[in-house]
Amino acid sequence: MEGNAEQGGGSSLIEDLPTVTTSRRLADRKIERFQKNIKKRGAVPETATKKGNSYPVGPIVLGFFVFVVIGSSLFQIIRTATSGGMA
């Protein structure tokens, strides 16, 4: 049965033709975009560069993290002080 799939007759060539055309069209589009990008090397717009003012974490999340860390450490100190040492 595999021999029939390899020989194909001629109908397999016609069935494969639309995929080859679509693939070729996508490849040509990629090549065209790449060639345009090559010509623009070094000319980076200012909006694409990162600004130094943005933080990866928002101020609310940072505040919550500080609250949890400092609060838990204070709670641990108070608990240790009231229990009289090591417990």
Short mmCIF file of N, CA and C in Angstrom, two decimals:
data_model
loop_
_atom_site.label_atom_id
_atom_site.label_comp_id
_atom_site.label_asym_id
_atom_site.label_seq_id
_atom_site.Cartn_x
_atom_site.Cartn_y
_atom_site.Cartn_z
N MET A 1 0.81 -1.19 0.00
CA MET A 1 0.00 0.00 0.00
C MET A 1 0.85 1.26 0.00
N GLU A 2 2.03 1.20 0.64
CA GLU A 2 2.88 2.37 0.67
C GLU A 2 3.43 2.69 -0.71
N GLY A 3 3.58 1.69 -1.55
CA GLY A 3 4.07 1.90 -2.90
C GLY A 3 3.10 2.75 -3.70
N ASN A 4 1.81 2.59 -3.48
CA ASN A 4 0.81 3.40 -4.19
C ASN A 4 0.88 4.86 -3.76
N ALA A 5 1.15 5.09 -2.49
CA ALA A 5 1.23 6.47 -2.01
C ALA A 5 2.45 7.17 -2.59
N GLU A 6 3.53 6.41 -2.78
CA GLU A 6 4.74 7.03 -3.32
C GLU A 6 4.59 7.32 -4.80
N GLN A 7 3.97 6.40 -5.53
CA GLN A 7 3.83 6.60 -6.97
C GLN A 7 2.79 7.68 -7.24
N GLY A 8 1.68 7.63 -6.58
CA GLY A 8 0.72 8.71 -6.58
C GLY A 8 -0.03 8.97 -7.85
N GLY A 9 0.40 8.57 -8.98
CA GLY A 9 -0.36 8.79 -10.19
C GLY A 9 -0.15 10.19 -10.72
N GLY A 10 -0.63 11.19 -10.21
CA GLY A 10 -0.56 12.56 -10.66
C GLY A 10 -1.50 13.38 -9.81
N SER A 11 -2.44 12.68 -9.18
CA SER A 11 -3.39 13.39 -8.34
C SER A 11 -2.73 13.92 -7.08
N SER A 12 -1.68 13.24 -6.56
CA SER A 12 -1.02 13.73 -5.36
C SER A 12 -0.29 15.04 -5.64
N LEU A 13 0.23 15.21 -6.84
CA LEU A 13 0.90 16.45 -7.20
C LEU A 13 -0.10 17.60 -7.20
N ILE A 14 -1.29 17.36 -7.71
CA ILE A 14 -2.32 18.40 -7.75
C ILE A 14 -2.81 18.70 -6.34
N GLU A 15 -2.92 17.67 -5.48
CA GLU A 15 -3.37 17.89 -4.11
C GLU A 15 -2.33 18.66 -3.30
N ASP A 16 -1.05 18.44 -3.56
CA ASP A 16 0.02 19.12 -2.83
C ASP A 16 0.27 20.53 -3.34
N LEU A 17 -0.20 20.86 -4.51
CA LEU A 17 0.07 22.16 -5.12
C LEU A 17 -0.42 23.34 -4.29
N PRO A 18 -1.65 23.36 -3.73
CA PRO A 18 -2.08 24.52 -2.93
C PRO A 18 -1.23 24.73 -1.68
N THR A 19 -0.78 23.66 -1.02
CA THR A 19 0.04 23.84 0.17
C THR A 19 1.40 24.40 -0.20
N VAL A 20 1.95 23.97 -1.30
CA VAL A 20 3.24 24.49 -1.73
C VAL A 20 3.09 25.97 -2.06
N THR A 21 2.02 26.34 -2.72
CA THR A 21 1.79 27.73 -3.09
C THR A 21 1.64 28.60 -1.83
N THR A 22 0.87 28.13 -0.87
CA THR A 22 0.68 28.88 0.36
C THR A 22 2.00 28.98 1.12
N SER A 23 2.72 27.88 1.18
CA SER A 23 4.00 27.89 1.87
C SER A 23 4.98 28.84 1.19
N ARG A 24 4.99 28.81 -0.13
CA ARG A 24 5.90 29.68 -0.87
C ARG A 24 5.52 31.15 -0.66
N ARG A 25 4.22 31.44 -0.64
CA ARG A 25 3.77 32.81 -0.43
C ARG A 25 4.18 33.29 0.96
N LEU A 26 4.03 32.44 1.96
CA LEU A 26 4.44 32.82 3.31
C LEU A 26 5.96 33.02 3.39
N ALA A 27 6.70 32.16 2.71
CA ALA A 27 8.15 32.29 2.70
C ALA A 27 8.57 33.58 2.02
N ASP A 28 7.93 33.91 0.91
CA ASP A 28 8.25 35.16 0.21
C ASP A 28 7.95 36.37 1.08
N ARG A 29 6.84 36.31 1.83
CA ARG A 29 6.47 37.42 2.71
C ARG A 29 7.51 37.57 3.82
N LYS A 30 7.98 36.44 4.38
CA LYS A 30 9.00 36.49 5.41
C LYS A 30 10.30 37.07 4.88
N ILE A 31 10.68 36.65 3.68
CA ILE A 31 11.91 37.14 3.07
C ILE A 31 11.81 38.64 2.83
N GLU A 32 10.66 39.09 2.37
CA GLU A 32 10.48 40.52 2.10
C GLU A 32 10.59 41.34 3.38
N ARG A 33 9.96 40.86 4.48
CA ARG A 33 10.05 41.57 5.75
C ARG A 33 11.49 41.59 6.26
N PHE A 34 12.19 40.47 6.08
CA PHE A 34 13.59 40.39 6.51
C PHE A 34 14.45 41.38 5.74
N GLN A 35 14.24 41.46 4.43
CA GLN A 35 15.03 42.37 3.60
C GLN A 35 14.76 43.83 3.99
N LYS A 36 13.49 44.16 4.29
CA LYS A 36 13.18 45.52 4.72
C LYS A 36 13.86 45.83 6.05
N ASN A 37 13.90 44.83 6.94
CA ASN A 37 14.52 45.01 8.25
C ASN A 37 16.03 45.20 8.12
N ILE A 38 16.65 44.51 7.18
CA ILE A 38 18.09 44.64 6.98
C ILE A 38 18.45 46.08 6.60
N LYS A 39 17.61 46.70 5.77
CA LYS A 39 17.89 48.07 5.32
C LYS A 39 17.73 49.08 6.44
N LYS A 40 17.00 48.73 7.50
CA LYS A 40 16.73 49.67 8.59
C LYS A 40 17.69 49.50 9.76
N ARG A 41 18.71 48.71 9.65
CA ARG A 41 19.60 48.47 10.79
C ARG A 41 20.23 49.75 11.30
N GLY A 42 20.19 49.91 12.60
CA GLY A 42 20.77 51.08 13.24
C GLY A 42 19.79 52.21 13.41
N ALA A 43 18.70 52.22 12.66
CA ALA A 43 17.71 53.29 12.76
C ALA A 43 16.55 52.80 13.63
N VAL A 44 16.77 52.73 14.93
CA VAL A 44 15.75 52.25 15.85
C VAL A 44 14.94 53.44 16.34
N PRO A 45 13.62 53.38 16.23
CA PRO A 45 12.82 54.50 16.73
C PRO A 45 12.89 54.58 18.25
N GLU A 46 12.72 55.77 18.78
CA GLU A 46 12.86 55.96 20.22
C GLU A 46 11.78 55.26 21.02
N THR A 47 10.62 55.01 20.42
CA THR A 47 9.55 54.33 21.15
C THR A 47 9.88 52.86 21.38
N ALA A 48 10.76 52.30 20.58
CA ALA A 48 11.12 50.89 20.74
C ALA A 48 12.13 50.69 21.87
N THR A 49 12.84 51.74 22.23
CA THR A 49 13.82 51.60 23.30
C THR A 49 13.12 51.68 24.65
N LYS A 50 13.68 51.00 25.65
CA LYS A 50 13.07 50.99 26.97
C LYS A 50 13.37 52.28 27.70
N LYS A 51 12.42 52.73 28.44
CA LYS A 51 12.60 53.89 29.30
C LYS A 51 13.08 53.40 30.66
N GLY A 52 13.89 54.18 31.32
CA GLY A 52 14.45 53.79 32.61
C GLY A 52 13.47 53.92 33.77
N ASN A 53 12.30 54.52 33.57
CA ASN A 53 11.38 54.79 34.66
C ASN A 53 10.44 53.64 34.98
N SER A 54 10.30 52.67 34.12
CA SER A 54 9.32 51.62 34.36
C SER A 54 9.93 50.53 35.24
N TYR A 55 9.12 50.04 36.18
CA TYR A 55 9.54 48.98 37.08
C TYR A 55 8.85 47.68 36.67
N PRO A 56 9.50 46.55 36.86
CA PRO A 56 8.86 45.29 36.50
C PRO A 56 7.70 44.92 37.42
N VAL A 57 7.67 45.51 38.63
CA VAL A 57 6.61 45.24 39.59
C VAL A 57 5.93 46.55 39.94
N GLY A 58 4.60 46.53 40.04
CA GLY A 58 3.86 47.73 40.38
C GLY A 58 4.05 48.14 41.83
N PRO A 59 3.75 49.38 42.15
CA PRO A 59 3.95 49.85 43.52
C PRO A 59 3.03 49.16 44.53
N ILE A 60 1.84 48.75 44.12
CA ILE A 60 0.91 48.08 45.04
C ILE A 60 1.46 46.70 45.42
N VAL A 61 1.95 45.98 44.42
CA VAL A 61 2.51 44.65 44.69
C VAL A 61 3.76 44.76 45.55
N LEU A 62 4.58 45.75 45.25
CA LEU A 62 5.79 45.96 46.05
C LEU A 62 5.44 46.32 47.49
N GLY A 63 4.45 47.18 47.67
CA GLY A 63 4.00 47.54 49.02
C GLY A 63 3.45 46.35 49.78
N PHE A 64 2.68 45.51 49.10
CA PHE A 64 2.14 44.31 49.74
C PHE A 64 3.26 43.36 50.16
N PHE A 65 4.25 43.20 49.30
CA PHE A 65 5.39 42.33 49.62
C PHE A 65 6.14 42.85 50.84
N VAL A 66 6.40 44.15 50.88
CA VAL A 66 7.10 44.75 52.03
C VAL A 66 6.27 44.59 53.29
N PHE A 67 4.95 44.79 53.18
CA PHE A 67 4.05 44.63 54.32
C PHE A 67 4.11 43.21 54.87
N VAL A 68 4.09 42.23 53.99
CA VAL A 68 4.11 40.83 54.42
C VAL A 68 5.45 40.48 55.07
N VAL A 69 6.54 40.90 54.45
CA VAL A 69 7.86 40.56 54.99
C VAL A 69 8.10 41.24 56.33
N ILE A 70 7.88 42.54 56.38
CA ILE A 70 8.14 43.28 57.63
C ILE A 70 7.13 42.89 58.70
N GLY A 71 5.87 42.72 58.30
CA GLY A 71 4.85 42.32 59.26
C GLY A 71 5.12 40.96 59.87
N SER A 72 5.54 40.01 59.05
CA SER A 72 5.81 38.68 59.59
C SER A 72 7.04 38.69 60.49
N SER A 73 8.04 39.50 60.14
CA SER A 73 9.23 39.56 61.00
C SER A 73 8.88 40.23 62.34
N LEU A 74 8.08 41.28 62.30
CA LEU A 74 7.65 41.92 63.55
C LEU A 74 6.81 40.97 64.39
N PHE A 75 5.92 40.24 63.76
CA PHE A 75 5.09 39.28 64.47
C PHE A 75 5.96 38.21 65.13
N GLN A 76 6.99 37.76 64.43
CA GLN A 76 7.90 36.75 64.98
C GLN A 76 8.67 37.31 66.17
N ILE A 77 9.13 38.57 66.07
CA ILE A 77 9.86 39.20 67.19
C ILE A 77 8.96 39.34 68.40
N ILE A 78 7.74 39.79 68.19
CA ILE A 78 6.80 39.94 69.33
C ILE A 78 6.47 38.60 69.95
N ARG A 79 6.25 37.58 69.12
CA ARG A 79 5.94 36.25 69.64
C ARG A 79 7.10 35.67 70.45
N THR A 80 8.33 35.89 69.94
CA THR A 80 9.51 35.40 70.64
C THR A 80 9.71 36.14 71.96
N ALA A 81 9.46 37.45 71.98
CA ALA A 81 9.65 38.25 73.19
C ALA A 81 8.62 37.88 74.26
N THR A 82 7.38 37.61 73.87
CA THR A 82 6.34 37.32 74.86
C THR A 82 6.45 35.89 75.39
N SER A 83 7.04 34.99 74.61
CA SER A 83 7.15 33.60 75.09
C SER A 83 8.37 33.41 75.96
N GLY A 84 9.23 34.36 76.04
CA GLY A 84 10.37 34.29 76.95
C GLY A 84 11.58 33.65 76.36
N GLY A 85 11.76 33.71 75.07
CA GLY A 85 13.01 33.19 74.52
C GLY A 85 12.77 32.23 73.36
N MET A 86 13.34 31.03 73.53
CA MET A 86 13.33 30.08 72.42
C MET A 86 12.07 29.21 72.48
N ALA A 87 11.18 29.41 71.56
CA ALA A 87 10.00 28.54 71.52
C ALA A 87 9.35 28.59 70.19
#
